[in-house]
Coordinates of C-alpha atoms in Angstrom, one line a residue:
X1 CA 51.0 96.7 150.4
X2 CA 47.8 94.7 150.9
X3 CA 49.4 92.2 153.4
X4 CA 51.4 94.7 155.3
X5 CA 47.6 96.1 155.8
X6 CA 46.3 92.6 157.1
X7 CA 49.2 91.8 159.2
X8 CA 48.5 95.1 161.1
X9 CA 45.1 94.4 161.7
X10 CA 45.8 90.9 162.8
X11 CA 48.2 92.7 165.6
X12 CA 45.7 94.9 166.6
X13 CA 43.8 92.2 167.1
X14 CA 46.5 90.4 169.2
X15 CA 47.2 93.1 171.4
X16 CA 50.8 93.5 171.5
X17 CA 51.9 90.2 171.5
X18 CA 55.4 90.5 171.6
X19 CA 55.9 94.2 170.5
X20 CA 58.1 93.6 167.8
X21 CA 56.7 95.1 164.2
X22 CA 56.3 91.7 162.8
X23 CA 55.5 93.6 159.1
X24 CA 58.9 94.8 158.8
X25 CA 60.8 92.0 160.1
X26 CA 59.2 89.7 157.6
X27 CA 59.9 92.8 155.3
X28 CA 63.7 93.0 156.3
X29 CA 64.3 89.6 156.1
X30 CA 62.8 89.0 152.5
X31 CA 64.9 92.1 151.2
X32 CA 67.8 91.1 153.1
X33 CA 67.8 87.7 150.8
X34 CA 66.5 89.3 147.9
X35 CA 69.3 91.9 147.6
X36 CA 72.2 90.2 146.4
X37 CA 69.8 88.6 143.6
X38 CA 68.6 91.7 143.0
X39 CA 72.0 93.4 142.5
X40 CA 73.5 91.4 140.5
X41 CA 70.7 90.8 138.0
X42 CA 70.8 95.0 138.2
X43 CA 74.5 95.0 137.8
X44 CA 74.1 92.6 134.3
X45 CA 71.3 95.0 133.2
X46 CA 73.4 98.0 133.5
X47 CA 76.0 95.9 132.1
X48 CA 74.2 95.2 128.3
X49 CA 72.5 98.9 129.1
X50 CA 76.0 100.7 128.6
X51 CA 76.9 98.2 125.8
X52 CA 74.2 99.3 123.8
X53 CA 75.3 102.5 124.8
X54 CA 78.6 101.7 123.8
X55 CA 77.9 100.3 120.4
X56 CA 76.0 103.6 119.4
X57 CA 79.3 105.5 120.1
X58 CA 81.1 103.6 118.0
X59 CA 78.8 103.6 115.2
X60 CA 78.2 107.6 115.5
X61 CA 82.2 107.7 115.0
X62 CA 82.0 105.0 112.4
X63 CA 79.3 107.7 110.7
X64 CA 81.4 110.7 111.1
X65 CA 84.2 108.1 109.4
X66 CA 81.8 107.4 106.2
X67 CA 80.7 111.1 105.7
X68 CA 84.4 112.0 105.3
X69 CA 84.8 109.6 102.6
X70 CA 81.5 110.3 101.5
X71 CA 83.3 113.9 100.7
X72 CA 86.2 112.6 98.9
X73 CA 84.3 109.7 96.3
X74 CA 83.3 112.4 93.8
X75 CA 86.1 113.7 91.5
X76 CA 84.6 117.7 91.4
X77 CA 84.9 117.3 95.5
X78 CA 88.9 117.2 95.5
X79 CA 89.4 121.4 94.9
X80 CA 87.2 124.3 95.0
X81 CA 88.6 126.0 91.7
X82 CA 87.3 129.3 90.2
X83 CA 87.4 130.6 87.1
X84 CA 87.2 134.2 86.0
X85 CA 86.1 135.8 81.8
X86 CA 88.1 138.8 80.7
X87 CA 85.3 139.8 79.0
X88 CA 81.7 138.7 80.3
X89 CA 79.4 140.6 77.8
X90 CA 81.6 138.4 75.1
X91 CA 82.1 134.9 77.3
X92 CA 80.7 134.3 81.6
X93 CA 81.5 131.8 83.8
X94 CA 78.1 129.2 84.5
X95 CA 80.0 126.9 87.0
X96 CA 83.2 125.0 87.7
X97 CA 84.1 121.8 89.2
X98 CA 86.6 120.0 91.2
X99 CA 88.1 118.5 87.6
X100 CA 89.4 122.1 86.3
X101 CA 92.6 122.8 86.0
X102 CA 95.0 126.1 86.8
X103 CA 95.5 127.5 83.6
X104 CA 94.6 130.6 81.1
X105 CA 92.2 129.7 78.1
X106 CA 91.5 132.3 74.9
X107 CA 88.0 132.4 73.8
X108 CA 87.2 134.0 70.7
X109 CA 83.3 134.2 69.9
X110 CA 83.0 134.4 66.3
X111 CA 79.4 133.5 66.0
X112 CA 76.3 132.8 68.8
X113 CA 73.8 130.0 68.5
X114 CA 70.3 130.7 67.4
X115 CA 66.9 129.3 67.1
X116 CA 64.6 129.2 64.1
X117 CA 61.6 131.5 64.9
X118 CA 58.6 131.5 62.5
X119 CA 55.3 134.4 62.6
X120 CA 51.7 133.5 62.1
X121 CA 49.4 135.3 60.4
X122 CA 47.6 138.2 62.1
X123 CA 44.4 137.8 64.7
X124 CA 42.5 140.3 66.0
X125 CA 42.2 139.2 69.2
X126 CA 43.6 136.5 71.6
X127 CA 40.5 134.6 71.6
X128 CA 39.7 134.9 67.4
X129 CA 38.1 131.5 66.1
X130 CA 39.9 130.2 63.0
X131 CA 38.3 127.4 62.6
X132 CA 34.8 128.3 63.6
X133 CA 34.5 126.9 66.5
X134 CA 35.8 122.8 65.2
X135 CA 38.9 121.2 65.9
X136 CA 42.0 120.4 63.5
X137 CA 45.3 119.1 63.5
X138 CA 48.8 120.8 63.2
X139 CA 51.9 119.4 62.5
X140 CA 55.6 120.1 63.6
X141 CA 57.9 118.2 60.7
X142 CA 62.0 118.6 61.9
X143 CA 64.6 118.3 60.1
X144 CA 65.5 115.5 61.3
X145 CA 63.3 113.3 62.9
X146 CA 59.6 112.2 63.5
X147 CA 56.8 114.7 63.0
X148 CA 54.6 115.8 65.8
X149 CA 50.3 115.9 65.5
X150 CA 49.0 118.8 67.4
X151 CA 45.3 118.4 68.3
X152 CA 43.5 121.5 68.7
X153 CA 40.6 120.9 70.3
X154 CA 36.6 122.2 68.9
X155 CA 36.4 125.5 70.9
X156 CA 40.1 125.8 71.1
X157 CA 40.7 126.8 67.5
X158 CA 42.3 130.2 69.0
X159 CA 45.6 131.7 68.9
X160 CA 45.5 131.3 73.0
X161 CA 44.1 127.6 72.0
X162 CA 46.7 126.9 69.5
X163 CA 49.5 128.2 71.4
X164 CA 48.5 125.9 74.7
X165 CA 48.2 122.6 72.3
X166 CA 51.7 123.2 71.1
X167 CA 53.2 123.7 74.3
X168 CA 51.3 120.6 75.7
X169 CA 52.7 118.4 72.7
X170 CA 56.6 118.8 73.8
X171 CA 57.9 118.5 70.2
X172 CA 60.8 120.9 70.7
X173 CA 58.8 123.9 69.5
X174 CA 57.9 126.7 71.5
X175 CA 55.1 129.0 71.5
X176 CA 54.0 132.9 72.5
X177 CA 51.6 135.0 71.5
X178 CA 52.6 138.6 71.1
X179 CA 50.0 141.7 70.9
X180 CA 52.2 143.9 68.2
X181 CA 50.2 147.0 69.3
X182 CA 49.3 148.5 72.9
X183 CA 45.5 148.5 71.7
X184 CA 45.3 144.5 71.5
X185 CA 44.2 144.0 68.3
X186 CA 46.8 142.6 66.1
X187 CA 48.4 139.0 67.8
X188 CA 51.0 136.8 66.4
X189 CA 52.0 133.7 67.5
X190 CA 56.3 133.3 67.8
X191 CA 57.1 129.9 67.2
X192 CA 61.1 129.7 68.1
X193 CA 62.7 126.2 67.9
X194 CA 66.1 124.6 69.7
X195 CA 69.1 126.5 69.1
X196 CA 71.8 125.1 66.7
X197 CA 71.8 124.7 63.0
X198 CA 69.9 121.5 62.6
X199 CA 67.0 122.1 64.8
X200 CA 65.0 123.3 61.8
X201 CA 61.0 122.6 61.4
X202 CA 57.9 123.0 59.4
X203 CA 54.1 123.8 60.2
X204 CA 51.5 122.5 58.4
X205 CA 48.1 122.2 59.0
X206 CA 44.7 120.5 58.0
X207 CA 43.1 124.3 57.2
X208 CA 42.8 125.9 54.4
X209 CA 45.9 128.0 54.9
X210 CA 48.1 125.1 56.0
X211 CA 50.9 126.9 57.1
X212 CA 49.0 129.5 59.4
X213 CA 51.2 132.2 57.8
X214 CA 54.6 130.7 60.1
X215 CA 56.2 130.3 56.4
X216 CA 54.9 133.2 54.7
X217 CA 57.2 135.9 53.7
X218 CA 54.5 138.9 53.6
X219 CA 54.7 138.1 57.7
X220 CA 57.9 139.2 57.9
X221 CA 59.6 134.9 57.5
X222 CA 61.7 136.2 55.0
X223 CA 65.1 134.2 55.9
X224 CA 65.6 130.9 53.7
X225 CA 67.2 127.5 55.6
X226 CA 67.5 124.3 53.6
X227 CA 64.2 126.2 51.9
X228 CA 62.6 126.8 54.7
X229 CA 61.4 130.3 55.2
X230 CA 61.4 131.7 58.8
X231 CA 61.5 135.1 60.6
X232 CA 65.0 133.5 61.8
X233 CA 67.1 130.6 60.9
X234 CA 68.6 128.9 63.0
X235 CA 72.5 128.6 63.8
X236 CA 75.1 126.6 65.5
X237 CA 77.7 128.8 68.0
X238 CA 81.6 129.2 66.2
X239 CA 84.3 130.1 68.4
X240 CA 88.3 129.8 68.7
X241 CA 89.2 127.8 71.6
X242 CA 93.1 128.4 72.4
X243 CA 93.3 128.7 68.3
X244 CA 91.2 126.1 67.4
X245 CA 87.9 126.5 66.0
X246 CA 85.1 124.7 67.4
X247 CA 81.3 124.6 67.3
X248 CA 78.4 123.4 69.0
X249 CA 74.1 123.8 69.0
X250 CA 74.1 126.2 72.0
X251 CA 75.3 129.0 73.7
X252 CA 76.8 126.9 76.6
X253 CA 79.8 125.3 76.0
X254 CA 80.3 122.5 78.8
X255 CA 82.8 120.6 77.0
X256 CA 86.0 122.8 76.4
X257 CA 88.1 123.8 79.7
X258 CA 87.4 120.4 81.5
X259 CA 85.3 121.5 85.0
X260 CA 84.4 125.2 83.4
X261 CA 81.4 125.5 81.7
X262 CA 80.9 128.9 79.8
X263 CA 77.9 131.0 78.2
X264 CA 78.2 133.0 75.0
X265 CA 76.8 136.1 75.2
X266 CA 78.4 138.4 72.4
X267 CA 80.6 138.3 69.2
X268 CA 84.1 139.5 68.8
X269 CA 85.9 141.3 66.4
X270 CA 88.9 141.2 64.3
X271 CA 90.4 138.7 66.2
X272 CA 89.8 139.5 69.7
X273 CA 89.3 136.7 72.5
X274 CA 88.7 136.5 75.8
X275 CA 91.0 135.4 78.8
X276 CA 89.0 132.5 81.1
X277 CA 91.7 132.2 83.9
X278 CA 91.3 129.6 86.0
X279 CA 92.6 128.7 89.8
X280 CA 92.6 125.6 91.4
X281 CA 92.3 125.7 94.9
X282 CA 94.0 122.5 96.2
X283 CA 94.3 123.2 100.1
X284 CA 90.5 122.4 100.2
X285 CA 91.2 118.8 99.8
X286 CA 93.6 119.4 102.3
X287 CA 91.0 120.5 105.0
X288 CA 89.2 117.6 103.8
X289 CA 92.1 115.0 104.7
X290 CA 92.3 116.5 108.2
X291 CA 88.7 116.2 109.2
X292 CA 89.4 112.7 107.7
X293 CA 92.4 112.6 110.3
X294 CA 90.6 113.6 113.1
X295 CA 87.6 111.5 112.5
X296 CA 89.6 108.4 112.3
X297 CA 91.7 109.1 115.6
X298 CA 88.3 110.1 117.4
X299 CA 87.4 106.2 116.6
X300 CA 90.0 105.0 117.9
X301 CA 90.3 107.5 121.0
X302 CA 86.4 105.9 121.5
X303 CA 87.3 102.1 120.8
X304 CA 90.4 102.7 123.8
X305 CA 87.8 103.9 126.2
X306 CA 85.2 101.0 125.5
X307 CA 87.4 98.3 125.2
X308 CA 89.4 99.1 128.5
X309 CA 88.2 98.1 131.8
X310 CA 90.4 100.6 133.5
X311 CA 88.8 103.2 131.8
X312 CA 87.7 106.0 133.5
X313 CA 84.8 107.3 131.1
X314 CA 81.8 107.2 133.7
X315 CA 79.1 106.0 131.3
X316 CA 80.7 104.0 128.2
X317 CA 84.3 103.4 129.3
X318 CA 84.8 99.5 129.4
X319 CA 81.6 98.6 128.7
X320 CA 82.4 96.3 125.7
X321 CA 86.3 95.3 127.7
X322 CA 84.4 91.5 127.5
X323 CA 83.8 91.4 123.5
X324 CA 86.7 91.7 122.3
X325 CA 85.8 89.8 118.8
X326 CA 83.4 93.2 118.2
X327 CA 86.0 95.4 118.9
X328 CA 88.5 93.7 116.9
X329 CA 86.0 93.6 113.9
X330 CA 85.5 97.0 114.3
X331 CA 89.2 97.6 114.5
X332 CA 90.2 95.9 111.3
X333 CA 87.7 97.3 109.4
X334 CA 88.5 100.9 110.0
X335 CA 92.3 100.1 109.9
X336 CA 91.5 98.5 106.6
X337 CA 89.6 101.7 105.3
X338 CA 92.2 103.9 105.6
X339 CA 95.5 101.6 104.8
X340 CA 94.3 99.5 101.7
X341 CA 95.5 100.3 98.1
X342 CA 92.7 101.8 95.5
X343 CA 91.0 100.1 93.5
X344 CA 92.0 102.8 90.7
X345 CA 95.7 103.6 91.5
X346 CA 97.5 106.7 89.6
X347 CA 100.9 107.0 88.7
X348 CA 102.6 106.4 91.5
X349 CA 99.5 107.6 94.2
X350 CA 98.2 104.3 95.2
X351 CA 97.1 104.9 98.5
X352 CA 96.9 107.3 101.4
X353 CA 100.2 106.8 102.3
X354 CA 101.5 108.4 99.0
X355 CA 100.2 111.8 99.6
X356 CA 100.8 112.2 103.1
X357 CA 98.3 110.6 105.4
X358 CA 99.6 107.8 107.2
X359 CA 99.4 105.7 110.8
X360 CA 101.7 107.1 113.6
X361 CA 103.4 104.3 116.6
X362 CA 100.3 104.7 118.7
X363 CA 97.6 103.8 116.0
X364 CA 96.4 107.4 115.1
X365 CA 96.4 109.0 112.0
X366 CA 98.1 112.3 110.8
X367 CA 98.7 114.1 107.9
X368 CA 102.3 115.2 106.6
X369 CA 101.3 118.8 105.5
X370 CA 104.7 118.8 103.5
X371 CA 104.3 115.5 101.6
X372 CA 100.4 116.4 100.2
X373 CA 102.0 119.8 99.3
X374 CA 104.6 118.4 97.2
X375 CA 102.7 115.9 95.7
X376 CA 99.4 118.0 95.1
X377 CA 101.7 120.8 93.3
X378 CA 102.8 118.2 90.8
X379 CA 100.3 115.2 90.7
X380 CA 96.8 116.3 92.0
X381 CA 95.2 114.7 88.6
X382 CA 97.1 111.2 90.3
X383 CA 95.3 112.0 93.6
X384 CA 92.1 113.0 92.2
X385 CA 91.8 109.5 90.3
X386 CA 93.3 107.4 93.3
X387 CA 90.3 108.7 95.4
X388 CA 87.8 108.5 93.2
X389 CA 88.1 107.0 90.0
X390 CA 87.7 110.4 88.4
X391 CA 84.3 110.1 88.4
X392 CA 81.6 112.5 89.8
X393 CA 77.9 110.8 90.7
X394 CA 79.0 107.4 89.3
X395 CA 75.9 104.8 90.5
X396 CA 78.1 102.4 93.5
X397 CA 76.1 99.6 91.4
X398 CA 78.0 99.4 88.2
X399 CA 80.5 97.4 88.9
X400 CA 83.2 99.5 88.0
X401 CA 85.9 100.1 90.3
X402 CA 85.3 103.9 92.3
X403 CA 88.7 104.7 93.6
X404 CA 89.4 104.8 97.3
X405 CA 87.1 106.9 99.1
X406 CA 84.1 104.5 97.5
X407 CA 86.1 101.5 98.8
X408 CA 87.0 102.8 102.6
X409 CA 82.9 103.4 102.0
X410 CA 81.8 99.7 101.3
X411 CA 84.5 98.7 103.8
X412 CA 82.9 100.6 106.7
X413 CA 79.4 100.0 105.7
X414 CA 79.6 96.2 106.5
X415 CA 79.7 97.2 110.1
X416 CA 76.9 100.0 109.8
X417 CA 74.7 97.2 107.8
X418 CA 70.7 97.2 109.3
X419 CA 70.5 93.5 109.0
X420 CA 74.0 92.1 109.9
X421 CA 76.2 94.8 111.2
X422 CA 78.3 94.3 113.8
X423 CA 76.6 96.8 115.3
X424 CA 72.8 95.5 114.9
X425 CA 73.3 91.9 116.1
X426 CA 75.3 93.3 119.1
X427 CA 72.9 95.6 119.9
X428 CA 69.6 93.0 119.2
X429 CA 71.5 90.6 121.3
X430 CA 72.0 93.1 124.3
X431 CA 68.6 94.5 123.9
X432 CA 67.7 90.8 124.5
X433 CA 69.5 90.3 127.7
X434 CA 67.7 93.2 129.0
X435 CA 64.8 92.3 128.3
X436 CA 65.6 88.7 130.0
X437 CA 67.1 90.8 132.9
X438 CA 63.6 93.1 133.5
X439 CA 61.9 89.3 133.5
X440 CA 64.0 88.2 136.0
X441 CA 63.9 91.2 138.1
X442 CA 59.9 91.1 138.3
X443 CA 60.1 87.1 138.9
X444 CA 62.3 87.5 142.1
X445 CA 60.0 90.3 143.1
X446 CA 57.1 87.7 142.6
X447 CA 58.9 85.2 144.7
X448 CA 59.9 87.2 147.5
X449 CA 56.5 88.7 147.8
X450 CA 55.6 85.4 148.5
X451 CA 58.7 84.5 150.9
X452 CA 57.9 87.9 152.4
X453 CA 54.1 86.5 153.1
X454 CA 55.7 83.0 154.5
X455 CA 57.6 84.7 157.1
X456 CA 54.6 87.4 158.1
X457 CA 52.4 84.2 158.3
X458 CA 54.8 82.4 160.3
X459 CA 55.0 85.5 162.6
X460 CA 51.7 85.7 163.5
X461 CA 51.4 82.5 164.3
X462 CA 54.3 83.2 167.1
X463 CA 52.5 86.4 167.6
X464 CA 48.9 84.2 168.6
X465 CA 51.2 82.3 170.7
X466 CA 53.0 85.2 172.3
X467 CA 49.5 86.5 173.6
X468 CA 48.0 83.3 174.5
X469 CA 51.1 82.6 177.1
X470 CA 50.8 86.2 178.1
X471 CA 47.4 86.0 178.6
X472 CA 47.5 82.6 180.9
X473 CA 50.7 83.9 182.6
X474 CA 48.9 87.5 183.7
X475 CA 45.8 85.2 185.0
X476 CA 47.6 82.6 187.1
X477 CA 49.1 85.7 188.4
X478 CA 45.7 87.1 189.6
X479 CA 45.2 83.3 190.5
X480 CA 48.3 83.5 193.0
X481 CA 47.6 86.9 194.1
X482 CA 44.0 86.2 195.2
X483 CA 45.4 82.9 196.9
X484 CA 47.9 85.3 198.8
X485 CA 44.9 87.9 199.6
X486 CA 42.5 84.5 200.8
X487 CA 45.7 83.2 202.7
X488 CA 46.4 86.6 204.8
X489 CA 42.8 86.5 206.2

């Protein structure tokens, strides 16, 4: 240091003086004060250190706690079921969901959905004006429903022109255009509608030939639909579900084994069907439950450590043994999350409890394998509802009650909350004390530089006074030996 640099040359000035290192005694003796300060306001900053520390453990477990019951709120996330078609080139499988039921459904396919598809006229090439080069309008007229205006642009009036407007417009009309031959020079443009027997339309025009040949029968539209002509009219799907007949506008039937959704891809004959067998596979929730198990008693395994101040744990353990009201919060929410009724009971499945999971004499959780077993074989739709409402992507916003996953969810959150978590404040009011700590660390350095400099400046003034009785005892010796040397003469 910058004094410790001064006080030597002031002693090489002196000459000795009294040959003690006056730097580090004034050094020793500052530090020798300074250190109990010093450890303490150390000790408290490790203290709130290994609090924050602390509190982050607790909320990572709290985390692992709210993405198990993030698992369990949705109704298609209590089984992994599959199903499997007889017959796939008659009826395949699209997807299941947690909501499908064991059981063996008979599919007969009596008729498939279909779209209306109408044929232009003929052009000889892709870019053909027919319009001479100026703009016009078309219209799409359904059904049912309001009419669309296409605008084809001047310079667009082309069957490449015509068939970008109408895809632009949206209007539930689709079109291609099709070279018929490999040389290029006869193109048609396909218009093909929605599938399903009311998705009919009309094309007019502001030409000449208002119809651009879609409705034309010498172009091949030679099907009649509520008197439209089209090259195809379109159809709704007919098919025998378990005996009962049943139709819809597509293909894809979503709404007939709850959870299974199914394509049609063929017709059968003289009463055939096709088996869709489907297996629920229950010990998924199971797993599910267990990780829930062992995240819980990991939470509590942590809030032991934390709170104890016998604890062992060399970085964390006992850190928050002097706030008992956060540990306590923390303690009665989680207890709460996993002992509270549902908001959406079920038969008799009202709570954890019911199915298996339930709090042992030292405060963990486990999971009766045999209990869940029994009541899963006979009730899973109860336990299904209980956690979640039977609902799948419901908006937590709507008010409506979301079973017990969703309200373990909102329970927990209150602790994780940004703003006033028990977590956050704890942590802002910790990361405060340090900050107050690391001030008052650098203002006792401050003021025991200066008590340092107090007792170097002191020193040298002994130091001066050191040499100057040296200096007038070593010449009143020469005094007396020179008296003794004149005496002997």
């Amino acid at each position: 240091m910058a004094t410790d640099n001064i006080a030597s040359s002031v002693m090489t000035a002196l000459g000795g003086g009294s040959g003690i290192d006056i730097t580090k005694l004034a050094r020793d003796l500052s530090d020798v004060e300074k250190a109990p300060k010093e450890e303490q306001i150390s000790a408290a900053k490790e203290a709130s250190e290994a609090k924050i520390s602390a509190l982050a453990v607790l909320k990572y477990n709290v985390q692992q706690l709210l993405a198990e019951f993030n698992s369990l709120n949705d109704a298609t996330e209590m089984s992994s079921p599959t199903a499997v078609s007889s017959d796939t080139t008659k009826v395949s499988i699209v997807s299941t969901d947690g909501s499908a039921n064991a059981g063996i459904s008979e599919i007969g396919v009596s008729a498939l959905a279909a779209s209306q598809r109408n044929k232009s006229n003929q052009y000889s090439s892709a870019t053909q004006s027919i319009n001479s080069g100026a703009g016009f309008t078309l219209t799409l007229t359904p059904g049912s429903g309001t009419a669309t205006n296409v605008t084809v642009a001047a310079g667009n009036d082309t069957p490449t022109g015509i068939v970008a407007a109408i895809n632009s417009a949206n209007a539930g009309v689709t079109a291609t255009l099709l070279s018929e031959n490999s040389a290029g020079s006869n193109y048609r443009i396909i218009l093909e509608g929605d599938t399903g027997a009311s998705n009919t339309f009309v094309v007019t025009s502001t030409l000449a030939d208002s119809d651009l040949g879609f409705h034309d029968s010498s172009n091949g539209n030679s099907v009649t639909s509520a008197g439209i002509v089209s090259l195809q009219n379109p159809a709704d799907a007919s098919i025998t579900y378990n005996g009962v007949s049943v139709t819809r506008s597509s293909n894809t039937f979503a709404d007939v084994i709850p959870g299974v959704t199914v394509s049609l891809n063929g017709t059968h004959s003289g009463g055939a069907t096709a088996s869709v067998n489907v297996t629920a596979d229950k010990s998924s929730l199971k797993t599910k439950l267990q990780s829930l198990v062992k995240a819980y008693n990991d939470m509590q395994f942590a809030l032991n450590e934390i709170s104890d101040p016998e604890s062992e744990e060399d970085e964390v353990g006992g850190a928050l043994s002097r706030d008992l009201s956060a540990i306590r919060t923390i303690r009665d929410s989680v207890h709460k999350a996993v002992t509270q009724n549902s908001s959406t009971p079920s038969g008799n499945v009202t709570a954890f409890r019911d199915i298996g999971v339930k709090l042992t004499r030292d405060g963990n959780l486990e999971l009766d394998e045999a209990t869940y077993d029994s009541v899963a074989a006979n009730n899973f739709g109860d336990i299904s509802k209980m956690l979640s409402a039977g609902t799948t992507n419901q908006s937590r916003y709507d008010g409506q009650s979301q079973g017990l996953a969703m309200d373990a969810i909102l329970e927990l959150e209150t602790l994780t909350d940004a703003i006033s978590g028990v977590f956050a404040t704890r942590t802002a009011t910790a990361q405060k004390q340090i900050d107050n700590f690391t001030q008052e660390l650098a203002d006792l350095d401050s003021r025991y530089e200066l008590i340092y400099q107090r007792y170097l400046d002191q020193f040298i003034v002994m130091e001066r006074l050191v040499n100057s009785l040296n200096s007038t005892r070593e010449s009143m010796s020469t005094t007396w030996e020179n008296m003794n040397r004149n005496f002997g003469k």
